[in-house]
PDB file of N, CA and C in Angstrom:
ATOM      1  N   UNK A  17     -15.324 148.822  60.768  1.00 50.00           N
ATOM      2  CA  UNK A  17     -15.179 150.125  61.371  1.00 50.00           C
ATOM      3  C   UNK A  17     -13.778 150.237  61.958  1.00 50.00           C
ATOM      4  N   UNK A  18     -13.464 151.253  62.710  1.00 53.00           N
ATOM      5  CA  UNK A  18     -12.214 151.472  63.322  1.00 53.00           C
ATOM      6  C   UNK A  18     -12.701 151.301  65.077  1.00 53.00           C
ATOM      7  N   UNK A  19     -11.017 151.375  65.055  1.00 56.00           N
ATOM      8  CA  UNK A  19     -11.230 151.506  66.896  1.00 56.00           C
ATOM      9  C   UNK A  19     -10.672 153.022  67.338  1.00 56.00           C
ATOM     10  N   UNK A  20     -10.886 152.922  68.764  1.00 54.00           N
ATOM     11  CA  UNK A  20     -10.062 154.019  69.099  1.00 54.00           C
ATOM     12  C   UNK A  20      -9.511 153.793  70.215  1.00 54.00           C
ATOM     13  N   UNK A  21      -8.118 154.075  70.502  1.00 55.00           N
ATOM     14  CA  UNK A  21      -7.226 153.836  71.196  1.00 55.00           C
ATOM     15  C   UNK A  21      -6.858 155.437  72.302  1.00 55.00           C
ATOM     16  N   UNK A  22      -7.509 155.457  72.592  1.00 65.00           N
ATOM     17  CA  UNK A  22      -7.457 156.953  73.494  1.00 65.00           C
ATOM     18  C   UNK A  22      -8.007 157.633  72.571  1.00 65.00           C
ATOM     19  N   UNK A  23      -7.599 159.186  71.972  1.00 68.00           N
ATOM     20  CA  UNK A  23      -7.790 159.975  71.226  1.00 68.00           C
ATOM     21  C   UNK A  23      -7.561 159.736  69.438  1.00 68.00           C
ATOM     22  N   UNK A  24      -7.163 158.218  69.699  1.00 70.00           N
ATOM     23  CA  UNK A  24      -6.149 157.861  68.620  1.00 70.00           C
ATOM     24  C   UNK A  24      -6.897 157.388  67.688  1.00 70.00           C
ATOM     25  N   UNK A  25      -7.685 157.344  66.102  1.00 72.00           N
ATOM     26  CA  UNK A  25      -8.605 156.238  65.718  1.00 72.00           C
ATOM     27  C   UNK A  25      -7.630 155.627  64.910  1.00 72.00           C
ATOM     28  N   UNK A  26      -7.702 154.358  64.517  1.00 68.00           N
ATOM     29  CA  UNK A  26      -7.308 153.415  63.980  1.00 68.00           C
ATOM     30  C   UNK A  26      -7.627 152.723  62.987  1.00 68.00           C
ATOM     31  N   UNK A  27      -7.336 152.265  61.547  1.00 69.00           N
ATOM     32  CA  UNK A  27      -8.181 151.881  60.770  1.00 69.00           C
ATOM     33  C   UNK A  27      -7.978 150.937  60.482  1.00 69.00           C
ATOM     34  N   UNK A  28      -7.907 149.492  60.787  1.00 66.00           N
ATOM     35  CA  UNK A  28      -7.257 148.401  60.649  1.00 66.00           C
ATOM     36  C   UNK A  28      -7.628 147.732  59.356  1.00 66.00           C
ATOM     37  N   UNK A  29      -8.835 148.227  58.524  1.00 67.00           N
ATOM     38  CA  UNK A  29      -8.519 147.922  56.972  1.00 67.00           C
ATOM     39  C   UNK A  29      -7.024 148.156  56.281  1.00 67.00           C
ATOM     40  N   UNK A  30      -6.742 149.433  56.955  1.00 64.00           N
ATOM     41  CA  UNK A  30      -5.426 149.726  55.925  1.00 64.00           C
ATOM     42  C   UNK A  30      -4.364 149.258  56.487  1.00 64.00           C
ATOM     43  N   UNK A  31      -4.280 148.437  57.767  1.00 59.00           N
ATOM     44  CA  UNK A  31      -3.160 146.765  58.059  1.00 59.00           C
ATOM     45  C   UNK A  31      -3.417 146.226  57.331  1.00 59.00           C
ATOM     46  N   UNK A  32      -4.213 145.335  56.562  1.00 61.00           N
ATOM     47  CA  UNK A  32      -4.494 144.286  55.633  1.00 61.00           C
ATOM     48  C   UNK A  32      -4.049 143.955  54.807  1.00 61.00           C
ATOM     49  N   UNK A  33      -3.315 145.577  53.737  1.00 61.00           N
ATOM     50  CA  UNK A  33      -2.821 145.245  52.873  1.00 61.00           C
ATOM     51  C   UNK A  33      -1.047 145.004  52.975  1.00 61.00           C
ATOM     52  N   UNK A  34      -0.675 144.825  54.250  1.00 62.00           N
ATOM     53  CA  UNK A  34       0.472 144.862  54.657  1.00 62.00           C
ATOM     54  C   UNK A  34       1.036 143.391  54.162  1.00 62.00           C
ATOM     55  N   UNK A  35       2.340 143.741  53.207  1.00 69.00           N
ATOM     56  CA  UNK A  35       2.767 142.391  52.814  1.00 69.00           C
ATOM     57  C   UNK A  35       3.415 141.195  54.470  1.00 69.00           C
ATOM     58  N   UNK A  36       3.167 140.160  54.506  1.00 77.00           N
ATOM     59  CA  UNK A  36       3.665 139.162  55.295  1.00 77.00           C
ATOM     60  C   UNK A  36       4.567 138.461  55.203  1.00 77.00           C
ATOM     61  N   UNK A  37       5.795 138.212  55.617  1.00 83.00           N
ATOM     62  CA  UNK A  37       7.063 137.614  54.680  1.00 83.00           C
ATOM     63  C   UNK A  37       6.176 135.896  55.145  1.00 83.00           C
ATOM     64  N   UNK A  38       7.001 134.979  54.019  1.00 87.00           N
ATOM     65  CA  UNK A  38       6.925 133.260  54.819  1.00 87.00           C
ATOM     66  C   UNK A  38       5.099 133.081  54.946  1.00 87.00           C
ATOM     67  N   UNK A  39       4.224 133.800  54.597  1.00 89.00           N
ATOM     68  CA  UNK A  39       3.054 133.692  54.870  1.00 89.00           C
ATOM     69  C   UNK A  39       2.448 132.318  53.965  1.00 89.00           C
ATOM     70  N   UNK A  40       2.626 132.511  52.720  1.00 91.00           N
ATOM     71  CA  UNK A  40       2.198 131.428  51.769  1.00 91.00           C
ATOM     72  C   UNK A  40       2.710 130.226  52.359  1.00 91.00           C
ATOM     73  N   UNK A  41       4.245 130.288  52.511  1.00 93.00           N
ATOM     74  CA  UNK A  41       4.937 129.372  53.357  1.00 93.00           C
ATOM     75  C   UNK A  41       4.208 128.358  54.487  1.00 93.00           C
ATOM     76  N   UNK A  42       3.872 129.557  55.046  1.00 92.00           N
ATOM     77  CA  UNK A  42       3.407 128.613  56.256  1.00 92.00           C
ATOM     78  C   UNK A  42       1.806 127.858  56.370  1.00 92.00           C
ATOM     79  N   UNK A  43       1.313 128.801  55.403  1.00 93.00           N
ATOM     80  CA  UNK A  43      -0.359 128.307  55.031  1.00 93.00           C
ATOM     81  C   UNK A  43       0.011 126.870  54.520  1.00 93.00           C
ATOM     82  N   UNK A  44       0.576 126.989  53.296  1.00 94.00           N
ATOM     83  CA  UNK A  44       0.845 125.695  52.855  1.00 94.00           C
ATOM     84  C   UNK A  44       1.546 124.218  53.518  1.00 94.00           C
ATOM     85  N   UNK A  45       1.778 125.164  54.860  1.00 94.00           N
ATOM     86  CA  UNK A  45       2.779 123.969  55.702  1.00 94.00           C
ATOM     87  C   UNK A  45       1.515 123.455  56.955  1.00 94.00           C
ATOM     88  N   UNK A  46       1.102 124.548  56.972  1.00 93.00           N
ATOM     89  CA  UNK A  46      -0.412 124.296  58.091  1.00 93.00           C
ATOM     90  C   UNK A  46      -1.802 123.093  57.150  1.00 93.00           C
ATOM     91  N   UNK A  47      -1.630 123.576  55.996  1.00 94.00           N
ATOM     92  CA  UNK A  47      -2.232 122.659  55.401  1.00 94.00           C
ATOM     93  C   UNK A  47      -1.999 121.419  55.175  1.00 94.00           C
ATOM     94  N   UNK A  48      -1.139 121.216  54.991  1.00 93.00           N
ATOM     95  CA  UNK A  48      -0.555 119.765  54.743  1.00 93.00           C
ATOM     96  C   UNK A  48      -0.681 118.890  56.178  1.00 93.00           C
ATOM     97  N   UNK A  49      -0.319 119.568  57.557  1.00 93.00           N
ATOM     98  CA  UNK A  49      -0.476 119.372  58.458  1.00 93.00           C
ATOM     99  C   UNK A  49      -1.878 118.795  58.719  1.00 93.00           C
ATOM    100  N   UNK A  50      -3.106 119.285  58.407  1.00 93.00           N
ATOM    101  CA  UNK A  50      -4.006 119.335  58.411  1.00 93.00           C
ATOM    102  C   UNK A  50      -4.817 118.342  57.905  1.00 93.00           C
ATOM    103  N   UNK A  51      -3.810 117.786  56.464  1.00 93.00           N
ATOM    104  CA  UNK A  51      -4.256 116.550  55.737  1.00 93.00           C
ATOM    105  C   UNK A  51      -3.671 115.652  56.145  1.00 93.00           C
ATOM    106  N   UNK A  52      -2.819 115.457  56.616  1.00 92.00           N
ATOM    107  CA  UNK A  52      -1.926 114.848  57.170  1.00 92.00           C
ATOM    108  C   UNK A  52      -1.947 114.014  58.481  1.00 92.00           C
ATOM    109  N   UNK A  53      -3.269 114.991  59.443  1.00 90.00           N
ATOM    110  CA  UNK A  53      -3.274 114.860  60.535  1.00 90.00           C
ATOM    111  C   UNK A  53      -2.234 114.485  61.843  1.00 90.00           C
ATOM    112  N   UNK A  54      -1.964 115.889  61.501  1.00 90.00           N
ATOM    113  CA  UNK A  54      -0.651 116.589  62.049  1.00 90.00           C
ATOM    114  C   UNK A  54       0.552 115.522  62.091  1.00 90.00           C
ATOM    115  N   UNK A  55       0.855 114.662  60.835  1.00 87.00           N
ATOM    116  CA  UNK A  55       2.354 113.782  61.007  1.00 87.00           C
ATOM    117  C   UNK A  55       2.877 114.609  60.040  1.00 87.00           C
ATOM    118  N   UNK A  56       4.131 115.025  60.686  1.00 84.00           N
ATOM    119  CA  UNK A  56       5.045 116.455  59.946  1.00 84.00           C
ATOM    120  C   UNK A  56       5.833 115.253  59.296  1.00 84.00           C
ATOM    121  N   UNK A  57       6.103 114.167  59.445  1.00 90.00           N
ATOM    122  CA  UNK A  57       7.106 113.389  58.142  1.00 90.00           C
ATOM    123  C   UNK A  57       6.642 113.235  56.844  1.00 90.00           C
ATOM    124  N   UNK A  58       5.298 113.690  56.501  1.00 91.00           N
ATOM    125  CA  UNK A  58       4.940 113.613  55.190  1.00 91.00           C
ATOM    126  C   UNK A  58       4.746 115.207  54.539  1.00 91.00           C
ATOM    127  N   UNK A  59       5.543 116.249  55.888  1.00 92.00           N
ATOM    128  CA  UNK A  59       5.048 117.239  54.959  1.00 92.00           C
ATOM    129  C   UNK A  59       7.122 118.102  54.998  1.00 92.00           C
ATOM    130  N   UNK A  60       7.452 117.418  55.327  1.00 94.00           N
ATOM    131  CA  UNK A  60       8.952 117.741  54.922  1.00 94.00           C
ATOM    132  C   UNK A  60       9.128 118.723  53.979  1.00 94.00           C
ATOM    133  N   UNK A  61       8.677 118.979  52.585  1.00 95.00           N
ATOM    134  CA  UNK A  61       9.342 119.671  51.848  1.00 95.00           C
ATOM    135  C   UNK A  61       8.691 120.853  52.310  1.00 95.00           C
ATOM    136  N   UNK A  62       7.382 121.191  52.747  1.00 94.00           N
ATOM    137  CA  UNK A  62       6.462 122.010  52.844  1.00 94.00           C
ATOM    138  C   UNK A  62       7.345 122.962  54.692  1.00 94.00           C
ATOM    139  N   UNK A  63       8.150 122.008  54.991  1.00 93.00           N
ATOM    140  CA  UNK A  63       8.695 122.931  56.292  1.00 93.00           C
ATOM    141  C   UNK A  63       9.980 122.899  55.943  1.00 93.00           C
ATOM    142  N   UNK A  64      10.462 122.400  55.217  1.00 95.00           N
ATOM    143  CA  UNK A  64      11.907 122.586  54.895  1.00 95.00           C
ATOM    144  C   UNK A  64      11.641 124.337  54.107  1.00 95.00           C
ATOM    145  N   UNK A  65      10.701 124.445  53.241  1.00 94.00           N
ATOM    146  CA  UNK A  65      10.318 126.248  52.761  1.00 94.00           C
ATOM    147  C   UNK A  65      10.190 127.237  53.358  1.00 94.00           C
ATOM    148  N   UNK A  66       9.326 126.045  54.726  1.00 94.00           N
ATOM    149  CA  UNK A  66       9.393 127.712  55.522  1.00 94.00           C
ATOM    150  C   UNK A  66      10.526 127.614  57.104  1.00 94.00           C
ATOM    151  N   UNK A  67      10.944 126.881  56.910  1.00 93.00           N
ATOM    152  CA  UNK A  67      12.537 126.800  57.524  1.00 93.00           C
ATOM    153  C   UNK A  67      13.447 128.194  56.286  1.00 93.00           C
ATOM    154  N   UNK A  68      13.359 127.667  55.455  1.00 93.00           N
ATOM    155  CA  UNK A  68      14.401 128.667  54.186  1.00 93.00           C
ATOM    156  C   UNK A  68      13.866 130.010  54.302  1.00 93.00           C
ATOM    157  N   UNK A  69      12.637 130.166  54.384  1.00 91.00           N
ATOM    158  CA  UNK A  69      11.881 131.713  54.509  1.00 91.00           C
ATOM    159  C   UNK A  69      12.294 132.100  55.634  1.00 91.00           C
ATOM    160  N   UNK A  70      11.916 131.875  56.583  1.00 90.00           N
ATOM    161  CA  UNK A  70      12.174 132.516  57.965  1.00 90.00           C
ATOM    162  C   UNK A  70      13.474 132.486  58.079  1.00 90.00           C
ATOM    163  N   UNK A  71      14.474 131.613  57.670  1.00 91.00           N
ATOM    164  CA  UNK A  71      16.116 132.024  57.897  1.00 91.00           C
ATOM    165  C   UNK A  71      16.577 132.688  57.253  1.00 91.00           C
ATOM    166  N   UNK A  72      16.297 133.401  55.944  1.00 88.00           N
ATOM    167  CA  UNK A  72      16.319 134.697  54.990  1.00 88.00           C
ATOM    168  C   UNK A  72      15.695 136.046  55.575  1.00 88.00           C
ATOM    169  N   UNK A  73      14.574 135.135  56.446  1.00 83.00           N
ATOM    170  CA  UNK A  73      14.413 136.970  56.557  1.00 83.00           C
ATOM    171  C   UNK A  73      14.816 137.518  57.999  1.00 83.00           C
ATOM    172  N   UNK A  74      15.702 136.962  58.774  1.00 80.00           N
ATOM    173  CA  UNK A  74      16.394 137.130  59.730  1.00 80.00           C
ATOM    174  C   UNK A  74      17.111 138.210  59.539  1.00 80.00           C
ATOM    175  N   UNK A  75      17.818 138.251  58.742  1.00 72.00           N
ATOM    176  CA  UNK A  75      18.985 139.073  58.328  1.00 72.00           C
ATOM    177  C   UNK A  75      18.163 140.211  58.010  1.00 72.00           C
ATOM    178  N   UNK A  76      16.881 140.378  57.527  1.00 70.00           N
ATOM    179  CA  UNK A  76      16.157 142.067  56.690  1.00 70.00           C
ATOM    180  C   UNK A  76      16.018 142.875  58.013  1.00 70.00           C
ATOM    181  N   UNK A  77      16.479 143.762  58.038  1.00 68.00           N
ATOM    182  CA  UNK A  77      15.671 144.795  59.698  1.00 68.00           C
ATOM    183  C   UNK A  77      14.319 145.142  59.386  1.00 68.00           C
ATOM    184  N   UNK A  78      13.587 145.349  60.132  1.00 67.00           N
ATOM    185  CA  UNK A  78      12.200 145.743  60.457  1.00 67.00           C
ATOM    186  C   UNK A  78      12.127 147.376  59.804  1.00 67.00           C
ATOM    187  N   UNK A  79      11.402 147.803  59.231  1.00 67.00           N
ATOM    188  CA  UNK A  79      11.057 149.465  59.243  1.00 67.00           C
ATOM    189  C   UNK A  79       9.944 149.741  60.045  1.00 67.00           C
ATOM    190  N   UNK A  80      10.731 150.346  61.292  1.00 61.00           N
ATOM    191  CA  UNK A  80      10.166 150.567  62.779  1.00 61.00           C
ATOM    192  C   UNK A  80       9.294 151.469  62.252  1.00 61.00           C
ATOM    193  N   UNK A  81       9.879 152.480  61.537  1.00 64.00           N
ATOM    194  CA  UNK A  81       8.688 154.007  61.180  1.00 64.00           C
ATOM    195  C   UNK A  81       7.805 153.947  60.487  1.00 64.00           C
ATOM    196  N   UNK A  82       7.327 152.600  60.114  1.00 68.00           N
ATOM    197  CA  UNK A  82       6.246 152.187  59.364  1.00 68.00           C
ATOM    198  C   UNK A  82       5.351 150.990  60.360  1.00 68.00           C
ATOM    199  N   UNK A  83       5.762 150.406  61.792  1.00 74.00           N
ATOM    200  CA  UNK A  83       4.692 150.229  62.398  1.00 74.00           C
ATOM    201  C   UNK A  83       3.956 150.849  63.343  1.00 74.00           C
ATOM    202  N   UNK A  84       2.826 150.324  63.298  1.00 79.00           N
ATOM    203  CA  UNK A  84       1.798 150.934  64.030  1.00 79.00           C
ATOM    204  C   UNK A  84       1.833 151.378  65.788  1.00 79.00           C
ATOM    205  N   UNK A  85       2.971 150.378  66.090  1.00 80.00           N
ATOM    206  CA  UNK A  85       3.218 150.533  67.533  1.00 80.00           C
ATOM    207  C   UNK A  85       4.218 151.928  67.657  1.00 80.00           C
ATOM    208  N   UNK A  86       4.925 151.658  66.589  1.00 79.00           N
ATOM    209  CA  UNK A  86       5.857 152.751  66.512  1.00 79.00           C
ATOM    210  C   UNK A  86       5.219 154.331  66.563  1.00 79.00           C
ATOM    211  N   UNK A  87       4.003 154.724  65.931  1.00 80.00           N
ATOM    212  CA  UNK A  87       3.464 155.934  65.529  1.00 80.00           C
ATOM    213  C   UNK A  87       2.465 155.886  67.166  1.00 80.00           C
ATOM    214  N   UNK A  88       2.288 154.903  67.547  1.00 83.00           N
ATOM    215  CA  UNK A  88       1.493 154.801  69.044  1.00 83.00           C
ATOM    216  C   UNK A  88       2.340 155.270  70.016  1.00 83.00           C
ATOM    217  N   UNK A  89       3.480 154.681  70.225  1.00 82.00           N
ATOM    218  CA  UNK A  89       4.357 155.345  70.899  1.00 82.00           C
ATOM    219  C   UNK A  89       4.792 157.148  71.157  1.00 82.00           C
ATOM    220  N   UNK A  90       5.156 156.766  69.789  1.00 81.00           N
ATOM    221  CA  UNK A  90       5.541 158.203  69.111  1.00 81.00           C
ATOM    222  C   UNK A  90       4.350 159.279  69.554  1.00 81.00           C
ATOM    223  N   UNK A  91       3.113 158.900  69.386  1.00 84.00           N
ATOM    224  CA  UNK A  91       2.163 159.882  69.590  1.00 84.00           C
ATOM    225  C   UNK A  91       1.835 159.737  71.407  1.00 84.00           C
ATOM    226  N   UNK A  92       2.029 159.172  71.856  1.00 83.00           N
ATOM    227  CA  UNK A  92       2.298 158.810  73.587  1.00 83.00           C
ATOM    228  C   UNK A  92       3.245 159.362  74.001  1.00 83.00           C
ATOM    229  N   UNK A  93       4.446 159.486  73.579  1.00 80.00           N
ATOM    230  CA  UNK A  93       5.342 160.532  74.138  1.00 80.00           C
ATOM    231  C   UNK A  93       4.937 161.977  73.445  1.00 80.00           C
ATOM    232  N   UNK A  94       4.376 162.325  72.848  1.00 73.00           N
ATOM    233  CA  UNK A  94       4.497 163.958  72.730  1.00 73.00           C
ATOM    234  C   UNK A  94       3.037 164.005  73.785  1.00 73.00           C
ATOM    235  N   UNK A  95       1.984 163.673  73.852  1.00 69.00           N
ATOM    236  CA  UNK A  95       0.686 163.490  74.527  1.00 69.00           C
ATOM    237  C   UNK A  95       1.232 163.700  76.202  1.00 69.00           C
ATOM    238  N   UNK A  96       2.860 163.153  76.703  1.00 60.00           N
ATOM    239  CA  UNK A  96       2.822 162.611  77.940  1.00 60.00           C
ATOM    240  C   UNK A  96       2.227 161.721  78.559  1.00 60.00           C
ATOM    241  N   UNK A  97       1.647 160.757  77.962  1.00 52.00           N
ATOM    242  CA  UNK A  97       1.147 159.496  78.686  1.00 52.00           C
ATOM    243  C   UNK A  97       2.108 158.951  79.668  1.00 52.00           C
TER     244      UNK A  97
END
């Protein structure tokens, strides 16, 4: 179902399909962790990837007018909250 945030409803199915940068990345680095029981020297290559992911996507800017906080806001200032 949805929520509602004041007057606001929300449908958080349609977050879901929101791409995640570094996501595979890091599953695969949590996993290894996991087999591993949590000794990160055997999972080196698996954080050296998502070391490389996350320092690539430093540099991309965010598209503010496409999050959800953003349109919350946005609808909070015309409302006067």
């Amino acid at each position: 179902m949805g929520r509602k945030a004041g007057g606001l409803y929300i449908n958080p199915k349609k977050l879901g399909g929101v791409v995640k940068p570094c996501m595979m990345e890091m599953v695969s680095f949590l996993n290894c962790l996991a087999l591993n029981k949590q000794n990160d020297d055997k999972c080196v290559r698996q954080k050296d990837l998502l070391v490389a992911c996350t320092q690539a996507q430093k540099g991309k800017p965010k598209n503010a007018a496409k999050t959800i906080n953003y349109h919350l806001q946005r609808l909070g200032r015309d409302k006067g909250l």
